[in-house]
mmCIF file of C-alpha atoms in Angstrom:
data_model
loop_
_atom_site.group_PDB
_atom_site.id
_atom_site.type_symbol
_atom_site.label_atom_id
_atom_site.label_comp_id
_atom_site.label_asym_id
_atom_site.label_seq_id
_atom_site.Cartn_x
_atom_site.Cartn_y
_atom_site.Cartn_z
ATOM 1 C CA MET M 138 -26.713 -5.029 -18.525
ATOM 2 C CA ASN M 139 -23.749 -7.067 -19.761
ATOM 3 C CA ALA M 140 -22.290 -9.285 -17.001
ATOM 4 C CA ALA M 141 -18.724 -8.219 -17.811
ATOM 5 C CA LEU M 142 -19.699 -4.539 -17.533
ATOM 6 C CA VAL M 143 -21.306 -5.174 -14.139
ATOM 7 C CA ALA M 144 -18.112 -6.877 -12.983
ATOM 8 C CA VAL M 145 -16.001 -3.934 -14.148
ATOM 9 C CA LEU M 146 -18.211 -1.321 -12.441
ATOM 10 C CA LEU M 147 -18.284 -3.250 -9.168
ATOM 11 C CA SER M 148 -14.513 -3.705 -9.357
ATOM 12 C CA LEU M 149 -14.026 0.048 -9.803
ATOM 13 C CA VAL M 150 -16.045 0.858 -6.675
ATOM 14 C CA SER M 151 -14.282 -1.929 -4.801
ATOM 15 C CA ALA M 152 -10.879 -0.533 -5.796
ATOM 16 C CA CYS M 153 -11.831 2.910 -4.472
ATOM 17 C CA ALA M 154 -12.901 1.393 -1.149
ATOM 18 C CA TYR M 155 -9.675 -0.610 -0.944
ATOM 19 C CA ALA M 156 -7.708 2.580 -1.666
ATOM 20 C CA ALA M 157 -9.403 4.449 1.184
ATOM 21 C CA ALA M 158 -8.721 1.498 3.504
ATOM 22 C CA ALA M 159 -5.055 1.347 2.457
ATOM 23 C CA VAL M 160 -4.552 5.069 3.121
ATOM 24 C CA ALA M 161 -6.235 4.701 6.515
ATOM 25 C CA GLN M 162 -4.036 1.700 7.375
ATOM 26 C CA GLU M 163 -0.868 3.513 6.310
ATOM 27 C CA ARG M 164 -1.681 6.578 8.402
ATOM 28 C CA LEU M 165 -2.474 4.372 11.379
ATOM 29 C CA ALA M 166 0.757 2.409 10.927
ATOM 30 C CA SER M 167 2.817 5.604 10.707
ATOM 31 C CA ARG M 168 1.322 6.899 13.975
ATOM 32 C CA ALA M 169 1.686 3.599 15.857
ATOM 33 C CA SER M 170 4.638 1.876 14.244
ATOM 34 C CA ASP M 171 5.475 -0.084 17.398
ATOM 35 C CA ALA M 172 1.935 -1.264 18.138
ATOM 36 C CA GLY M 173 1.280 -4.974 17.760
ATOM 37 C CA PRO M 174 -1.793 -6.593 16.193
ATOM 38 C CA LEU M 175 -3.558 -6.908 19.557
ATOM 39 C CA ARG M 176 -3.026 -3.207 20.272
ATOM 40 C CA MET M 177 -4.691 -2.383 16.951
ATOM 41 C CA LEU M 178 -7.905 -4.034 18.118
ATOM 42 C CA THR M 179 -8.451 -1.189 20.578
ATOM 43 C CA SER M 180 -8.137 1.514 17.917
ATOM 44 C CA GLY M 181 -11.262 2.977 16.346
ATOM 45 C CA ALA M 182 -9.281 3.958 13.225
ATOM 46 C CA TRP M 183 -8.285 0.323 12.790
ATOM 47 C CA TRP M 184 -11.917 -0.793 12.806
ATOM 48 C CA TRP M 185 -12.811 1.895 10.268
ATOM 49 C CA ALA M 186 -10.110 0.479 8.003
ATOM 50 C CA VAL M 187 -11.466 -3.030 8.585
ATOM 51 C CA ALA M 188 -14.991 -1.837 7.692
ATOM 52 C CA LEU M 189 -13.709 -0.279 4.457
ATOM 53 C CA ASN M 190 -11.841 -3.466 3.587
ATOM 54 C CA ALA M 191 -14.944 -5.550 4.329
ATOM 55 C CA SER M 192 -17.116 -3.336 2.103
ATOM 56 C CA ALA M 193 -14.568 -3.529 -0.695
ATOM 57 C CA ALA M 194 -14.328 -7.290 -0.299
ATOM 58 C CA LEU M 195 -18.119 -7.640 -0.501
ATOM 59 C CA LEU M 196 -18.202 -5.684 -3.749
ATOM 60 C CA HIS M 197 -15.329 -7.810 -4.988
ATOM 61 C CA VAL M 198 -17.258 -10.991 -4.207
ATOM 62 C CA VAL M 199 -20.263 -9.780 -6.206
ATOM 63 C CA ALA M 200 -17.966 -8.793 -9.091
ATOM 64 C CA LEU M 201 -16.499 -12.306 -9.136
ATOM 65 C CA LYS M 202 -20.011 -13.647 -9.665
ATOM 66 C CA TYR M 203 -20.332 -11.716 -12.923
ATOM 67 C CA GLY M 204 -16.777 -11.740 -14.246
ATOM 68 C CA PRO M 205 -13.802 -14.123 -14.390
ATOM 69 C CA LEU M 206 -10.682 -13.724 -12.283
ATOM 70 C CA THR M 207 -8.684 -12.560 -15.305
ATOM 71 C CA VAL M 208 -11.037 -9.542 -15.588
ATOM 72 C CA VAL M 209 -11.767 -8.685 -11.966
ATOM 73 C CA GLN M 210 -8.297 -9.091 -10.453
ATOM 74 C CA PRO M 211 -6.334 -6.772 -12.817
ATOM 75 C CA LEU M 212 -8.768 -3.988 -11.952
ATOM 76 C CA GLY M 213 -7.434 -4.198 -8.418
ATOM 77 C CA ALA M 214 -4.461 -2.146 -9.657
ATOM 78 C CA LEU M 215 -6.825 0.821 -9.655
ATOM 79 C CA THR M 216 -6.505 0.702 -5.871
ATOM 80 C CA LEU M 217 -3.049 2.235 -6.179
ATOM 81 C CA VAL M 218 -4.263 4.715 -8.797
ATOM 82 C CA ALA M 219 -6.953 5.938 -6.395
ATOM 83 C CA ALA M 220 -4.748 5.788 -3.306
ATOM 84 C CA VAL M 221 -2.094 8.122 -4.730
ATOM 85 C CA PRO M 222 -4.264 11.269 -5.080
ATOM 86 C CA LEU M 223 -6.145 10.423 -1.890
ATOM 87 C CA GLY M 224 -2.939 10.031 0.087
ATOM 88 C CA ALA M 225 -1.551 13.231 -1.436
ATOM 89 C CA ARG M 226 -4.719 15.101 -0.492
ATOM 90 C CA LEU M 227 -4.555 13.966 3.119
ATOM 91 C CA ALA M 228 -0.830 14.765 3.269
ATOM 92 C CA GLY M 229 -1.501 18.297 2.036
ATOM 93 C CA ARG M 230 0.548 18.042 -1.151
ATOM 94 C CA ARG M 231 -0.076 18.010 -4.884
ATOM 95 C CA VAL M 232 0.085 14.971 -7.127
ATOM 96 C CA SER M 233 3.401 15.100 -8.962
ATOM 97 C CA ALA M 234 3.983 14.658 -12.684
ATOM 98 C CA ILE M 235 5.552 11.232 -12.186
ATOM 99 C CA GLU M 236 2.451 10.127 -10.279
ATOM 100 C CA TRP M 237 0.177 11.231 -13.128
ATOM 101 C CA ARG M 238 2.459 9.444 -15.600
ATOM 102 C CA GLY M 239 2.319 6.278 -13.534
ATOM 103 C CA THR M 240 -1.457 6.535 -13.377
ATOM 104 C CA GLY M 241 -1.708 6.847 -17.157
ATOM 105 C CA LEU M 242 0.581 3.879 -17.791
ATOM 106 C CA THR M 243 -1.351 1.751 -15.315
ATOM 107 C CA LEU M 244 -4.684 2.579 -16.921
ATOM 108 C CA LEU M 245 -3.303 1.912 -20.410
ATOM 109 C CA GLY M 246 -1.953 -1.463 -19.352
ATOM 110 C CA LEU M 247 -5.208 -2.396 -17.658
ATOM 111 C CA GLY M 248 -7.123 -1.529 -20.824
ATOM 112 C CA ALA M 249 -4.957 -3.927 -22.833
ATOM 113 C CA LEU M 250 -5.463 -6.664 -20.254
ATOM 114 C CA LEU M 251 -9.231 -6.216 -20.265
ATOM 115 C CA LEU M 252 -9.388 -6.494 -24.061
ATOM 116 C CA THR M 253 -7.817 -9.946 -23.926
ATOM 117 C CA ALA M 254 -9.370 -11.185 -20.680
ATOM 118 C CA SER M 255 -13.006 -10.339 -21.348
ATOM 119 C CA GLY M 256 -15.038 -13.502 -21.302
ATOM 120 C CA PRO M 257 -18.238 -15.122 -20.062
ATOM 121 C CA ALA M 258 -19.297 -15.302 -16.449
ATOM 122 C CA PRO M 259 -17.418 -17.971 -14.493
ATOM 123 C CA ASP M 260 -19.006 -21.396 -14.188
ATOM 124 C CA ASP M 261 -16.130 -23.577 -12.976
ATOM 125 C CA VAL M 262 -15.049 -23.991 -9.350
ATOM 126 C CA LEU M 263 -12.150 -25.506 -7.452
ATOM 127 C CA SER M 264 -12.707 -28.985 -6.140
ATOM 128 C CA VAL M 265 -11.967 -29.734 -2.490
ATOM 129 C CA PRO M 266 -8.587 -31.400 -3.282
ATOM 130 C CA GLU M 267 -7.637 -28.457 -5.535
ATOM 131 C CA ALA M 268 -8.656 -25.917 -2.871
ATOM 132 C CA LEU M 269 -6.652 -27.754 -0.198
ATOM 133 C CA THR M 270 -3.603 -28.051 -2.463
ATOM 134 C CA VAL M 271 -3.687 -24.362 -3.373
ATOM 135 C CA SER M 272 -4.207 -23.377 0.271
ATOM 136 C CA GLY M 273 -1.344 -25.551 1.523
ATOM 137 C CA ALA M 274 1.098 -24.240 -1.082
ATOM 138 C CA THR M 275 0.024 -20.664 -0.387
ATOM 139 C CA ALA M 276 0.379 -21.057 3.384
ATOM 140 C CA ALA M 277 3.902 -22.444 2.936
ATOM 141 C CA LEU M 278 4.873 -19.565 0.639
ATOM 142 C CA ILE M 279 3.448 -16.995 3.048
ATOM 143 C CA GLY M 280 5.418 -18.597 5.877
ATOM 144 C CA VAL M 281 8.647 -18.263 3.893
ATOM 145 C CA LEU M 282 7.939 -14.632 2.993
ATOM 146 C CA SER M 283 7.023 -13.768 6.590
ATOM 147 C CA TRP M 284 10.247 -15.207 8.023
ATOM 148 C CA PRO M 285 12.389 -12.518 9.715
ATOM 149 C CA GLY M 286 14.999 -11.034 7.433
ATOM 150 C CA ALA M 287 15.842 -8.126 5.188
ATOM 151 C CA ARG M 288 13.177 -5.851 3.604
ATOM 152 C CA PRO M 289 10.263 -7.155 5.681
ATOM 153 C CA GLY M 290 7.854 -4.562 4.309
ATOM 154 C CA LEU M 291 8.081 -5.729 0.694
ATOM 155 C CA ARG M 292 8.077 -9.402 1.674
ATOM 156 C CA HIS M 293 4.996 -8.933 3.846
ATOM 157 C CA ALA M 294 3.374 -6.976 1.022
ATOM 158 C CA THR M 295 4.073 -9.843 -1.401
ATOM 159 C CA ALA M 296 2.612 -12.324 1.074
ATOM 160 C CA SER M 297 -0.434 -10.090 1.534
ATOM 161 C CA GLY M 298 -1.024 -9.844 -2.211
ATOM 162 C CA ILE M 299 -0.716 -13.603 -2.689
ATOM 163 C CA ALA M 300 -3.069 -14.265 0.237
ATOM 164 C CA SER M 301 -5.647 -11.834 -1.179
ATOM 165 C CA GLY M 302 -5.381 -13.291 -4.685
ATOM 166 C CA VAL M 303 -5.887 -16.851 -3.423
ATOM 167 C CA ALA M 304 -8.768 -15.656 -1.241
ATOM 168 C CA SER M 305 -10.392 -14.181 -4.366
ATOM 169 C CA ALA M 306 -10.030 -17.468 -6.248
ATOM 170 C CA LEU M 307 -11.530 -19.384 -3.343
ATOM 171 C CA THR M 308 -14.274 -16.761 -3.005
ATOM 172 C CA GLN M 309 -15.263 -17.286 -6.608
ATOM 173 C CA THR M 310 -15.580 -20.997 -5.899
ATOM 174 C CA VAL M 311 -17.897 -20.322 -2.955
ATOM 175 C CA THR M 312 -19.946 -17.736 -4.882
ATOM 176 C CA VAL M 313 -20.503 -19.913 -7.941
ATOM 177 C CA ALA M 314 -21.210 -23.023 -5.841
ATOM 178 C CA VAL M 315 -23.812 -21.193 -3.745
ATOM 179 C CA THR M 316 -25.594 -19.384 -6.565
ATOM 180 C CA ASP M 317 -25.783 -22.084 -9.239
ATOM 181 C CA ARG M 318 -28.267 -24.075 -7.064
ATOM 182 C CA SER M 319 -27.036 -27.385 -8.432
ATOM 183 C CA GLY M 320 -26.138 -28.747 -4.989
ATOM 184 C CA PRO M 321 -26.838 -28.185 -1.299
ATOM 185 C CA LEU M 322 -26.338 -24.636 -0.050
ATOM 186 C CA LEU M 323 -24.160 -25.640 2.917
ATOM 187 C CA SER M 324 -22.145 -28.479 1.448
ATOM 188 C CA VAL M 325 -18.771 -29.593 2.785
ATOM 189 C CA GLN M 326 -17.131 -27.869 -0.183
ATOM 190 C CA VAL M 327 -18.828 -24.516 0.496
ATOM 191 C CA ILE M 328 -18.180 -24.522 4.252
ATOM 192 C CA GLY M 329 -14.574 -25.714 3.973
ATOM 193 C CA VAL M 330 -13.642 -23.235 1.247
ATOM 194 C CA ALA M 331 -15.431 -20.402 3.105
ATOM 195 C CA VAL M 332 -13.252 -21.071 6.164
ATOM 196 C CA LEU M 333 -10.147 -20.917 3.970
ATOM 197 C CA VAL M 334 -11.374 -17.635 2.451
ATOM 198 C CA ALA M 335 -11.771 -16.102 5.917
ATOM 199 C CA ALA M 336 -8.302 -17.280 6.965
ATOM 200 C CA PHE M 337 -6.539 -15.913 3.881
ATOM 201 C CA ALA M 338 -8.488 -12.646 3.888
ATOM 202 C CA THR M 339 -7.652 -12.014 7.544
ATOM 203 C CA GLY M 340 -4.021 -12.959 7.002
ATOM 204 C CA GLY M 341 -3.760 -10.652 4.002
ATOM 205 C CA LEU M 342 -5.218 -7.758 6.008
ATOM 206 C CA LEU M 343 -2.777 -8.220 8.910
ATOM 207 C CA LEU M 344 0.189 -8.663 6.579
ATOM 208 C CA SER M 345 -0.661 -5.477 4.684
ATOM 209 C CA GLN M 346 -0.960 -3.551 7.950
ATOM 210 C CA THR M 347 2.543 -4.707 8.864
ATOM 211 C CA ALA M 348 3.872 -3.884 5.400
ATOM 212 C CA TYR M 349 2.512 -0.313 5.495
ATOM 213 C CA ARG M 350 4.836 0.532 8.382
ATOM 214 C CA GLY M 351 7.437 1.134 5.683
ATOM 215 C CA GLY M 352 5.189 3.512 3.734
ATOM 216 C CA LEU M 353 2.251 3.234 1.359
ATOM 217 C CA GLY M 354 3.745 3.447 -2.134
ATOM 218 C CA ALA M 355 6.076 0.471 -2.567
ATOM 219 C CA PRO M 356 4.163 -2.018 -0.356
ATOM 220 C CA LEU M 357 0.819 -1.174 -1.971
ATOM 221 C CA ALA M 358 2.406 -1.492 -5.413
ATOM 222 C CA VAL M 359 3.707 -4.958 -4.549
ATOM 223 C CA VAL M 360 0.308 -5.989 -3.135
ATOM 224 C CA THR M 361 -1.365 -4.661 -6.272
ATOM 225 C CA LEU M 362 0.894 -6.693 -8.563
ATOM 226 C CA ALA M 363 1.035 -9.917 -6.532
ATOM 227 C CA ASN M 364 -2.746 -10.122 -6.099
ATOM 228 C CA PRO M 365 -3.804 -10.447 -9.776
ATOM 229 C CA VAL M 366 -0.785 -12.593 -10.632
ATOM 230 C CA ALA M 367 -1.717 -15.182 -7.999
ATOM 231 C CA ALA M 368 -5.407 -15.130 -8.958
ATOM 232 C CA ALA M 369 -4.710 -15.266 -12.707
ATOM 233 C CA LEU M 370 -2.438 -18.299 -12.278
ATOM 234 C CA ILE M 371 -5.243 -20.130 -10.503
ATOM 235 C CA GLY M 372 -7.858 -19.013 -13.002
ATOM 236 C CA LEU M 373 -5.825 -20.002 -16.057
ATOM 237 C CA SER M 374 -4.476 -23.281 -14.677
ATOM 238 C CA LEU M 375 -7.393 -24.657 -12.620
ATOM 239 C CA LEU M 376 -10.593 -22.824 -13.556
ATOM 240 C CA GLY M 377 -10.406 -23.162 -17.320
ATOM 241 C CA GLU M 378 -10.186 -19.417 -18.024
ATOM 242 C CA ARG M 379 -8.520 -18.406 -21.262
ATOM 243 C CA LEU M 380 -7.222 -15.288 -22.939
ATOM 244 C CA ARG M 381 -8.941 -14.108 -26.124
ATOM 245 C CA GLY M 382 -7.233 -13.539 -29.466
ATOM 246 C CA GLY M 383 -4.844 -16.482 -29.595
ATOM 247 C CA ALA M 384 -1.145 -15.648 -29.884
ATOM 248 C CA GLY M 385 -1.943 -11.995 -30.593
ATOM 249 C CA GLY M 386 -4.064 -11.819 -27.459
ATOM 250 C CA VAL M 387 -1.271 -13.302 -25.367
ATOM 251 C CA LEU M 388 1.179 -10.744 -26.772
ATOM 252 C CA LEU M 389 -1.261 -7.899 -26.068
ATOM 253 C CA ALA M 390 -1.826 -9.181 -22.541
ATOM 254 C CA LEU M 391 1.912 -9.345 -21.875
ATOM 255 C CA THR M 392 2.343 -5.813 -23.232
ATOM 256 C CA GLY M 393 -0.486 -4.573 -21.031
ATOM 257 C CA ALA M 394 0.990 -6.323 -18.005
ATOM 258 C CA LEU M 395 4.374 -4.698 -18.618
ATOM 259 C CA LEU M 396 2.792 -1.264 -19.028
ATOM 260 C CA ALA M 397 0.731 -1.703 -15.858
ATOM 261 C CA ALA M 398 3.798 -2.917 -13.950
ATOM 262 C CA TRP M 399 5.813 0.052 -15.197
ATOM 263 C CA GLY M 400 3.057 2.430 -14.139
ATOM 264 C CA VAL M 401 2.777 0.837 -10.715
ATOM 265 C CA LEU M 402 6.546 1.100 -10.202
ATOM 266 C CA GLN M 403 6.419 4.771 -11.180
ATOM 267 C CA LEU M 404 3.690 5.335 -8.625
ATOM 268 C CA SER M 405 5.559 3.449 -5.920
ATOM 269 C CA ARG M 406 8.706 5.516 -6.438
ATOM 270 C CA ALA M 407 6.792 8.780 -6.393
ATOM 271 C CA THR M 408 4.891 8.143 -3.149
ATOM 272 C CA PRO M 409 6.821 9.265 -0.061
ATOM 273 C CA ALA M 410 7.156 6.861 2.829
ATOM 274 C CA PRO M 411 6.562 7.700 6.472
ATOM 275 C CA GLY M 412 9.538 9.445 7.971
ATOM 276 C CA ARG M 413 10.347 10.834 4.519
ATOM 277 C CA HIS M 414 7.481 13.230 4.140
ATOM 278 C CA GLU M 415 8.239 16.735 3.076
ATOM 279 C CA PRO M 416 8.849 18.889 6.131
ATOM 280 C CA ALA M 417 5.797 20.826 7.148
ATOM 281 C CA ALA M 418 5.929 24.584 7.353
ATOM 282 C CA PRO M 419 6.640 25.807 10.879
ATOM 283 C CA VAL M 420 3.651 27.042 12.812
ATOM 284 C CA LEU M 421 4.147 30.580 14.080
ATOM 285 C CA THR M 422 2.281 31.660 17.162
ATOM 286 C CA GLY M 423 3.191 35.312 16.750
ATOM 287 C CA PRO M 424 5.693 37.623 15.122
ATOM 288 C CA GLU M 425 9.181 36.404 15.568
ATOM 289 C CA PRO M 426 11.307 38.791 17.613
ATOM 290 C CA ASP M 427 14.251 40.281 15.845
ATOM 291 C CA PRO M 428 17.377 38.451 16.758
ATOM 292 C CA GLU M 429 19.504 40.344 19.198
ATOM 293 C CA PRO M 430 22.593 41.757 17.550
ATOM 294 C CA ASP M 431 25.739 39.991 18.435
ATOM 295 C CA PRO M 432 27.789 42.067 20.855
ATOM 296 C CA GLU M 433 30.854 43.603 19.398
ATOM 297 C CA PRO M 434 33.796 41.392 20.024
ATOM 298 C CA ASN M 435 36.066 42.636 22.763
ATOM 299 C CA PRO M 436 39.393 43.635 21.427
ATOM 300 C CA ALA M 437 42.019 41.129 22.254
ATOM 301 C CA PRO M 438 43.924 42.267 25.311
ATOM 302 C CA GLU M 439 47.439 43.311 24.649
ATOM 303 C CA ALA M 440 50.030 40.998 25.999
ATOM 304 C CA SER M 441 51.319 42.375 29.255
ATOM 305 C CA PRO M 442 54.473 41.531 31.077
ATOM 306 C CA PRO M 443 54.267 39.665 34.342
ATOM 307 C CA ALA M 444 53.167 41.490 37.449
ATOM 308 C CA GLY M 445 55.957 43.199 39.341
ATOM 309 C CA LEU M 446 57.833 44.242 36.195
ATOM 310 C CA VAL M 447 55.327 46.864 35.135
ATOM 311 C CA PRO M 448 56.285 50.325 36.367
ATOM 312 C CA ARG M 449 53.522 52.247 38.053
ATOM 313 C CA GLN M 450 52.303 55.150 36.017
ATOM 314 C CA PRO M 451 53.249 58.401 37.661
ATOM 315 C CA GLY M 452 50.607 60.604 38.967
ATOM 316 C CA PRO M 453 50.820 64.345 38.591
ATOM 317 C CA GLY M 454 53.906 65.636 40.326
ATOM 318 C CA HIS M 455 55.191 62.211 41.376
ATOM 319 C CA LEU M 456 58.079 60.104 40.269
ATOM 320 C CA THR M 457 57.765 56.417 39.817
ATOM 321 C CA PRO M 458 60.228 54.532 41.949
ATOM 322 C CA LEU M 459 62.365 52.031 40.230
#
């Protein structure tokens, strides 16, 4: 089977696993919005989400062995495409027309990107100085984005996407270095870069969990866009990856990126955030009793003169004294 096709298939399954993990994380964050990271460690639902993320990451690692970053990373946008119907299903609602439109635009844009990005299996890796430089710059950027301020959800989502994209680039370095058998299996390069991969992957997971407190749609859309952008920049600038088709290929790739971004934004706007879900139908435990009719309003009492000035009404055969 063609290596690029294997990479695409593995990326599709990985995206579905990431989507299930994202929905699980969002539901957990909406139920425990005030819980800190340490409190999450005692939650079984949190560990299920971690297991789904780990499975997706493993599939992603294998895909990076067979395909370049410019092919594997854009397919991560399918995470949002899969998360939308899954989240709608669990929320008990139907997928709206704008969500289907966003899905179609995202798929169309991804198809254009794949036409230009298809290439041979990766054979270049980051050197130790390059890996350290990329890691240092990424850590500084994540620190800036994580600083307290306005719109923390989107900033944390951006930081999560960048961390995941850099982790993918570093993962490809480890995978190629281990499997090409041209050097020692546990070299300083492999061990050092593997530690950086673990740090960025864990940081991206925790940042996404924090971002999902503001809802699934917009944060997941930002993660989905920031991830391939960060990885593609590394692949094109440091790993020698190129786009096919010359100037026409670049134009097609830009068009596909714009279509995919437009589709992702449509999906993010259509997905309700926690606290903004449609109100659920009231649960009735029995027939509602008819409301009691309002009592007839008492007629307003007539104004009466002060006591002592009202003559006593005469009884039969009696005169009222003055």
